[in-house]
Coordinates of C-alpha atoms in Angstrom, one line a residue:
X326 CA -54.2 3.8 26.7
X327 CA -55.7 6.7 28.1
X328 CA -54.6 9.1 26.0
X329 CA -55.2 6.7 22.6
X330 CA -58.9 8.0 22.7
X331 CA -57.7 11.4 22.6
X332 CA -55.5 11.5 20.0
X333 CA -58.5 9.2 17.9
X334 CA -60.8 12.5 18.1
X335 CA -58.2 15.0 17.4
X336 CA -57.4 13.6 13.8
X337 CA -61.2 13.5 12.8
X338 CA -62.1 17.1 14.0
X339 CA -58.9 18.6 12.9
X340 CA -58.6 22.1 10.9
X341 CA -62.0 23.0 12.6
X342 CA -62.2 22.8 16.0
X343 CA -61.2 25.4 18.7
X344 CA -58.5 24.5 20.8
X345 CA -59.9 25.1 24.3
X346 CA -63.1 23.2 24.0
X347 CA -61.3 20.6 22.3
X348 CA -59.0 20.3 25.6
X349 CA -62.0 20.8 28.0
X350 CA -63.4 17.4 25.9
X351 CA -60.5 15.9 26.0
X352 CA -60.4 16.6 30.2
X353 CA -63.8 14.5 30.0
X354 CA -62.9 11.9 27.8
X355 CA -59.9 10.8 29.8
X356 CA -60.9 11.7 32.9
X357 CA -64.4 10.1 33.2
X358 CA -65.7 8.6 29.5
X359 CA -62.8 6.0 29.2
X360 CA -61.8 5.2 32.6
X361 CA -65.9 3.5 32.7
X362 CA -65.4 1.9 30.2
X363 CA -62.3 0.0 31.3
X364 CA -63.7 -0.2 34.6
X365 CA -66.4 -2.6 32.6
X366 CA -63.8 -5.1 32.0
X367 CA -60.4 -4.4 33.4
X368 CA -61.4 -3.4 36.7
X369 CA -63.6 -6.3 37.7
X370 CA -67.1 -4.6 36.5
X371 CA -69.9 -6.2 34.9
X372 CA -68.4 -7.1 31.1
X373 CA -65.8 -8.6 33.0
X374 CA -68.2 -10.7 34.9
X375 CA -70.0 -11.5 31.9
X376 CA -66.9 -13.1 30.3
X377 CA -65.9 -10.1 27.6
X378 CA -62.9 -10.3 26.3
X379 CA -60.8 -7.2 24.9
X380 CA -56.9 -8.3 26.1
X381 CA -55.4 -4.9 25.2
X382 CA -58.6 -2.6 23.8
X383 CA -59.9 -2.7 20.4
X384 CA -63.2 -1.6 21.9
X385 CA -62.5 -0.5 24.8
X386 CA -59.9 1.9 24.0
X387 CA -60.3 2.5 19.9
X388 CA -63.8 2.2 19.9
X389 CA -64.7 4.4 22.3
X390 CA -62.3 7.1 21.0
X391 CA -64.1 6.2 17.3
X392 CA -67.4 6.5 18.5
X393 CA -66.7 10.0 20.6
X394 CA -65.1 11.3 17.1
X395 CA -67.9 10.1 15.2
X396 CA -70.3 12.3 17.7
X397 CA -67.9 15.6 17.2
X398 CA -67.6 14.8 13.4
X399 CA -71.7 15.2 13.6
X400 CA -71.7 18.0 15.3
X401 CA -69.0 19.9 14.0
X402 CA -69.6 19.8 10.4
X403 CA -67.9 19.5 7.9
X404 CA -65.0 21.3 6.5
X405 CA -65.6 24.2 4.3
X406 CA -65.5 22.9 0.6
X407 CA -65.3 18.9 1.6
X408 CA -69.2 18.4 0.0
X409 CA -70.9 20.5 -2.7
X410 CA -74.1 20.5 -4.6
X411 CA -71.2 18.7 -7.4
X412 CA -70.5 15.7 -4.7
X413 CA -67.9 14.8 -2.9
X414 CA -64.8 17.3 -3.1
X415 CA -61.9 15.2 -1.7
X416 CA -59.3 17.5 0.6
X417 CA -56.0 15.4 0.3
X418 CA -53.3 15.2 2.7
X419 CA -50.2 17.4 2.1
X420 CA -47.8 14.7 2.5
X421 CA -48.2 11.0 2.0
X422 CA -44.7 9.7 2.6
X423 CA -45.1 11.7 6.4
X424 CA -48.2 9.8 7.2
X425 CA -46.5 6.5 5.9
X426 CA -43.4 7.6 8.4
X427 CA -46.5 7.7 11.0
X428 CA -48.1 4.7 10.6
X429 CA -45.0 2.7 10.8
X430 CA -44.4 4.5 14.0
X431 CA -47.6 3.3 15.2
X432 CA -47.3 -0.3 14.0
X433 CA -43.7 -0.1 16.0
X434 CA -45.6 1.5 18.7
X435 CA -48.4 -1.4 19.2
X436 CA -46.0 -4.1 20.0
X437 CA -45.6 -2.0 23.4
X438 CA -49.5 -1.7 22.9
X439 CA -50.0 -5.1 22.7
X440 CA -47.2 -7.2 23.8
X441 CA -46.3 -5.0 26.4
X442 CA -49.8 -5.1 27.9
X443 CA -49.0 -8.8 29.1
X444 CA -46.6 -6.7 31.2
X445 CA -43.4 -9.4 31.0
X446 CA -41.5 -10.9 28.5
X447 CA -40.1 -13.7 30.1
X448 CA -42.8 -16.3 30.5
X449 CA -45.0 -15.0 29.3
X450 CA -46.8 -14.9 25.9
X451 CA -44.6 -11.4 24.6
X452 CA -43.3 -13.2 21.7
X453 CA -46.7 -14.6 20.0
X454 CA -48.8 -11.3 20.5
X455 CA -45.9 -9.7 18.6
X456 CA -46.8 -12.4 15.7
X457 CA -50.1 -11.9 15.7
X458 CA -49.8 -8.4 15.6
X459 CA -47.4 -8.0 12.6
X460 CA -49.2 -10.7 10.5
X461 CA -52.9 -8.9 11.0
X462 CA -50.9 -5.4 10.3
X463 CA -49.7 -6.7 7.3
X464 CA -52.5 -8.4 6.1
X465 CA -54.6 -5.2 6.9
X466 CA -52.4 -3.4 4.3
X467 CA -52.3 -5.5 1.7
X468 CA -56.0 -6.3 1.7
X469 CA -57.0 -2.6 1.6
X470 CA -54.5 -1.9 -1.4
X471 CA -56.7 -4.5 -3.1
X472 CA -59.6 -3.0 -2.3
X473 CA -58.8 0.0 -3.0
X474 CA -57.0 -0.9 -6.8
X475 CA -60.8 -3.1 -7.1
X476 CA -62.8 0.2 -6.3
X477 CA -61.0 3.1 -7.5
X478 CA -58.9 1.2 -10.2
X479 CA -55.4 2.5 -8.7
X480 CA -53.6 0.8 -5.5
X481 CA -54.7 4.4 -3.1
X482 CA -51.4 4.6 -0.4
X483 CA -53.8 6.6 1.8
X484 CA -56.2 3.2 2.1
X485 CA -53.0 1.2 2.4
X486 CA -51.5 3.0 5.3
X487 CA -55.3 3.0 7.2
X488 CA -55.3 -0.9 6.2
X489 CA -52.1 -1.5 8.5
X490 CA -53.6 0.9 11.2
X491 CA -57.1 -1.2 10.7
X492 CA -55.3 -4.9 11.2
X493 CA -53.7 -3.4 14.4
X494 CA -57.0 -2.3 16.3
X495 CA -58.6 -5.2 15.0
X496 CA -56.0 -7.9 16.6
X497 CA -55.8 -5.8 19.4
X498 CA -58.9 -7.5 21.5
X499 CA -57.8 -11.2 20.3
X500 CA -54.3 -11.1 20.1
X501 CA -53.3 -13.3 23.3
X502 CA -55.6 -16.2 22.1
X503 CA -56.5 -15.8 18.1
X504 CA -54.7 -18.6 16.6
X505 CA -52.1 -16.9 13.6
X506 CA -54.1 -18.3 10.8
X507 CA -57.5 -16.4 12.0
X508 CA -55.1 -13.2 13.1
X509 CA -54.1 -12.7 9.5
X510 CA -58.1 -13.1 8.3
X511 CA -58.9 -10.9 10.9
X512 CA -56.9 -8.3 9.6
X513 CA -57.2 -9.3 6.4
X514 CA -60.9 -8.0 6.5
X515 CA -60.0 -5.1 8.6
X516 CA -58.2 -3.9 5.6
X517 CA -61.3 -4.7 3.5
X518 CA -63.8 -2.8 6.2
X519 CA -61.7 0.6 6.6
X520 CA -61.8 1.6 2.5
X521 CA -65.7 0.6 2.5
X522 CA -66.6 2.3 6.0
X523 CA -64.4 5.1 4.6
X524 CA -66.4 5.1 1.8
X525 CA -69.9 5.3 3.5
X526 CA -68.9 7.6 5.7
X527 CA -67.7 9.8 3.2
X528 CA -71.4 9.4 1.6
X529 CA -73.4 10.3 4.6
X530 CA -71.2 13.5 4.8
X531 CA -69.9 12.9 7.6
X532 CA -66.1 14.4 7.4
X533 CA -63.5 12.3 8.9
X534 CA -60.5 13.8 7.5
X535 CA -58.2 10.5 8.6
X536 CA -60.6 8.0 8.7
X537 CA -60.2 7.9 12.5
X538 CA -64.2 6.4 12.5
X539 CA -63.6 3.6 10.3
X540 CA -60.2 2.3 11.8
X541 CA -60.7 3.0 15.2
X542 CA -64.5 2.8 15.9
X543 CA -65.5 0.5 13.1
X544 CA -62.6 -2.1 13.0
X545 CA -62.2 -1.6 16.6
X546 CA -65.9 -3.3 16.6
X547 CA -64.8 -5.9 14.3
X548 CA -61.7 -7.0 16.2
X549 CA -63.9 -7.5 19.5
X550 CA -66.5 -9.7 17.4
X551 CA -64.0 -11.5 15.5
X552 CA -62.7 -13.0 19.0
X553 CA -66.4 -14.9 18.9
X554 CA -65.6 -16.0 15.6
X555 CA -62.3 -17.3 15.9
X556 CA -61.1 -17.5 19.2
X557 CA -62.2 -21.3 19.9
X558 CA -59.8 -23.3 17.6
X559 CA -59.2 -26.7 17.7
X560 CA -57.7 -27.2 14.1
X561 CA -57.7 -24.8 11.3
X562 CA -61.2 -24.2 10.3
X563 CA -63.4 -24.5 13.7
X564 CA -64.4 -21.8 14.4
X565 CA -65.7 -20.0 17.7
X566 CA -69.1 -20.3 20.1
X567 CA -72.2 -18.3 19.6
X568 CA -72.1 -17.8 23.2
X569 CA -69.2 -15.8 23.4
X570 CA -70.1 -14.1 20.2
X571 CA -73.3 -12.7 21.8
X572 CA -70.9 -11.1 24.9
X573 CA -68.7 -9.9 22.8
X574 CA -71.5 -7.9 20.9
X575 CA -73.1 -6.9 23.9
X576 CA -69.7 -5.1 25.0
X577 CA -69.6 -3.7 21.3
X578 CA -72.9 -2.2 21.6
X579 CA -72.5 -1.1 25.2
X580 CA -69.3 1.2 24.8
X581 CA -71.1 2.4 21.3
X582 CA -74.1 3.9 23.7
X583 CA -71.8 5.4 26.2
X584 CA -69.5 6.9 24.0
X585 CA -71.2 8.4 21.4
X586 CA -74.0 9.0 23.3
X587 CA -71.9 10.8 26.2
X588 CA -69.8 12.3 23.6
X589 CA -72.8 13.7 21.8
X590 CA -73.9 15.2 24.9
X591 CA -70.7 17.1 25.6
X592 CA -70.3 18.3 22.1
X593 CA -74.0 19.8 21.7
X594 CA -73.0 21.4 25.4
X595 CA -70.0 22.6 24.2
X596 CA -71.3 24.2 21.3
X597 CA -74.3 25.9 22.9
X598 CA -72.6 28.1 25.3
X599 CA -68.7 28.6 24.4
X600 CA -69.1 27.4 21.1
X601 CA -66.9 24.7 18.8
X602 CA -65.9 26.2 15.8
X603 CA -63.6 28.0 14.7
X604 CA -65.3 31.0 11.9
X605 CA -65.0 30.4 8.2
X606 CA -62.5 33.1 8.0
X607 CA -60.4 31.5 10.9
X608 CA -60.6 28.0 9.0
X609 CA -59.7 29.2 5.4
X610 CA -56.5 31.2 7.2
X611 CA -55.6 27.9 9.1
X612 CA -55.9 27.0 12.5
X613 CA -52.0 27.6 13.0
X614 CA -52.3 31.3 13.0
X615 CA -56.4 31.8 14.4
X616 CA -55.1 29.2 17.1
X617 CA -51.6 29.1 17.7
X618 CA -50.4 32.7 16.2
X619 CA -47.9 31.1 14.0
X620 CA -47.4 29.5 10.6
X621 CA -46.9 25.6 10.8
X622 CA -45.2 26.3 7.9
X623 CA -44.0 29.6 7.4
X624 CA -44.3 31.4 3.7
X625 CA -40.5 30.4 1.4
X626 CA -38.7 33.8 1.5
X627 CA -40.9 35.8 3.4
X628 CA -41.5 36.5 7.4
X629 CA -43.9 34.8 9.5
X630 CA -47.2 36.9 9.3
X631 CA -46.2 39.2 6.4
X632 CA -48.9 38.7 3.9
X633 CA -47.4 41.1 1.3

């Protein structure tokens, strides 16, 4: 869980950031940023007082790593070429059936995120998170292929794959006690959310190369409201209270402030003294040799670091 936050910033600041400060944030982030924030619920603290629920993080542990990405998307920049005076210049991955192969390992990966965070599987509820889980994955995928086909006029596999990944940090907070019905819904419009967040993020020019804002920070957000919504059922349309609604949007709103606003801090420190960014020469050449010395993947024919 710890680490989660981590890896949530690296994919939005990637192909610009130095390494070193990017480890010296990461330091923070684990070390002080999240553990707070759990503290808040998971240690006793005040959201836990309050009655907040988040069983296995989609605020406390996605959001927060959204929002501290959002922060270092803002003040990193964006990559060189991604907006010009003719729009929007999209920068595509180099491999879509590799980033499929990664989000099913992290949809096989979340039923030790979320069924294993009841910490037994004998009597305990193992086998329903794992339900509600899959079907708000699944759900997530589908409904962003539609909304991508509706907006763009093609089904876009990049908004597919970020659909599955949007269900799953949505269902995170409410999977021990969102009935299955409102568990596919609630993915169902995580999927919707990531393409449009995706979409306005893209607009405000802010570069998020993976979308890490919009599934983790956004939907994170949505998964801890939908809990409100949905979580109180006693047939299949009631609904939730507008009690626990309003705490779960105070817990929202509360790791939004700290994070971001921490995060921002540490950036803008960050960049003032040892500096952030890698130069424009470094970025074109690719972090793998400015960073790291080597080709990630080395020129057909020739030897690493020949340029003839």
């Amino acid at each position: 869980f710890c680490a989660t936050p981590a890896s949530i910033v690296s994919g939005t600041l990637a192909e610009r950031i130095k390494l070193l400060p990017f480890l010296i944030f990461t330091v923070i982030l684990t070390g002080v940023l999240y553990p707070i924030t759990g503290a808040w619920q998971w240690g006793a603290g005040w959201l836990s007082e309050m009655g907040f629920a988040d069983f296995a993080g989609s605020t406390l542990v996605h959001s927060v790593g959204g929002w501290a990405a959002l922060a270092g998307a803002i003040v990193l920049g964006p990559r060189i070429g991604k907006y010009t005076k003719k729009g929007i210049n999209p920068i595509p991955g180099h491999n879509i059936p590799l980033a499929a192969l990664g989000v099913f390992i992290l949809w096989l990966g979340w039923f030790v995120f979320n069924p294993g965070s009841t910490t037994a599987v004998g009597g305990g509820s193992f086998a329903y998170i794992a339900c509600t889980t899959n079907i708000a994955a699944a759900c997530g995928a589908i409904a962003a292929m539609c909304t991508s086909w509706v907006l763009f006029k093609k089904p876009d596999p990049s908004f597919s794959l970020n659909g599955a990944l949007a269900g799953l940090v949505a269902i995170t907070a409410g999977c021990d006690s969102m009935p299955m019905h409102w568990a596919a819904i609630t993915g169902a419009i995580a999927g919707v959310l990531v393409v449009l967040s995706c979409v306005a993020v893209d607009r405000m020019k802010i570069d998020d190369p993976v979308g890490a804002v919009s599934v983790h920070g956004v939907c994170g957000a949505w998964g801890t409201l939908a809990i409100g919504l949905f979580c109180r059922d006693a047939g299949l349309f009631t609904t939730g209270s507008v009690e626990q609604t309003m705490i779960q949007v105070i817990g929202i709103l509360a790791a939004f402030a700290w994070s971001f606003g921490v995060s921002m801090a540490i950036f803008l420190g960050i960049k003032y003294t040892m500096g952030l960014r890698v130069s424009a020469e470094e970025e074109v050449e690719g972090l793998d040799m400015c960073e790291h010395g080597m080709y990630a993947y080395p020129p057909t024919g020739g030897v690493a670091g020949d340029k003839s």
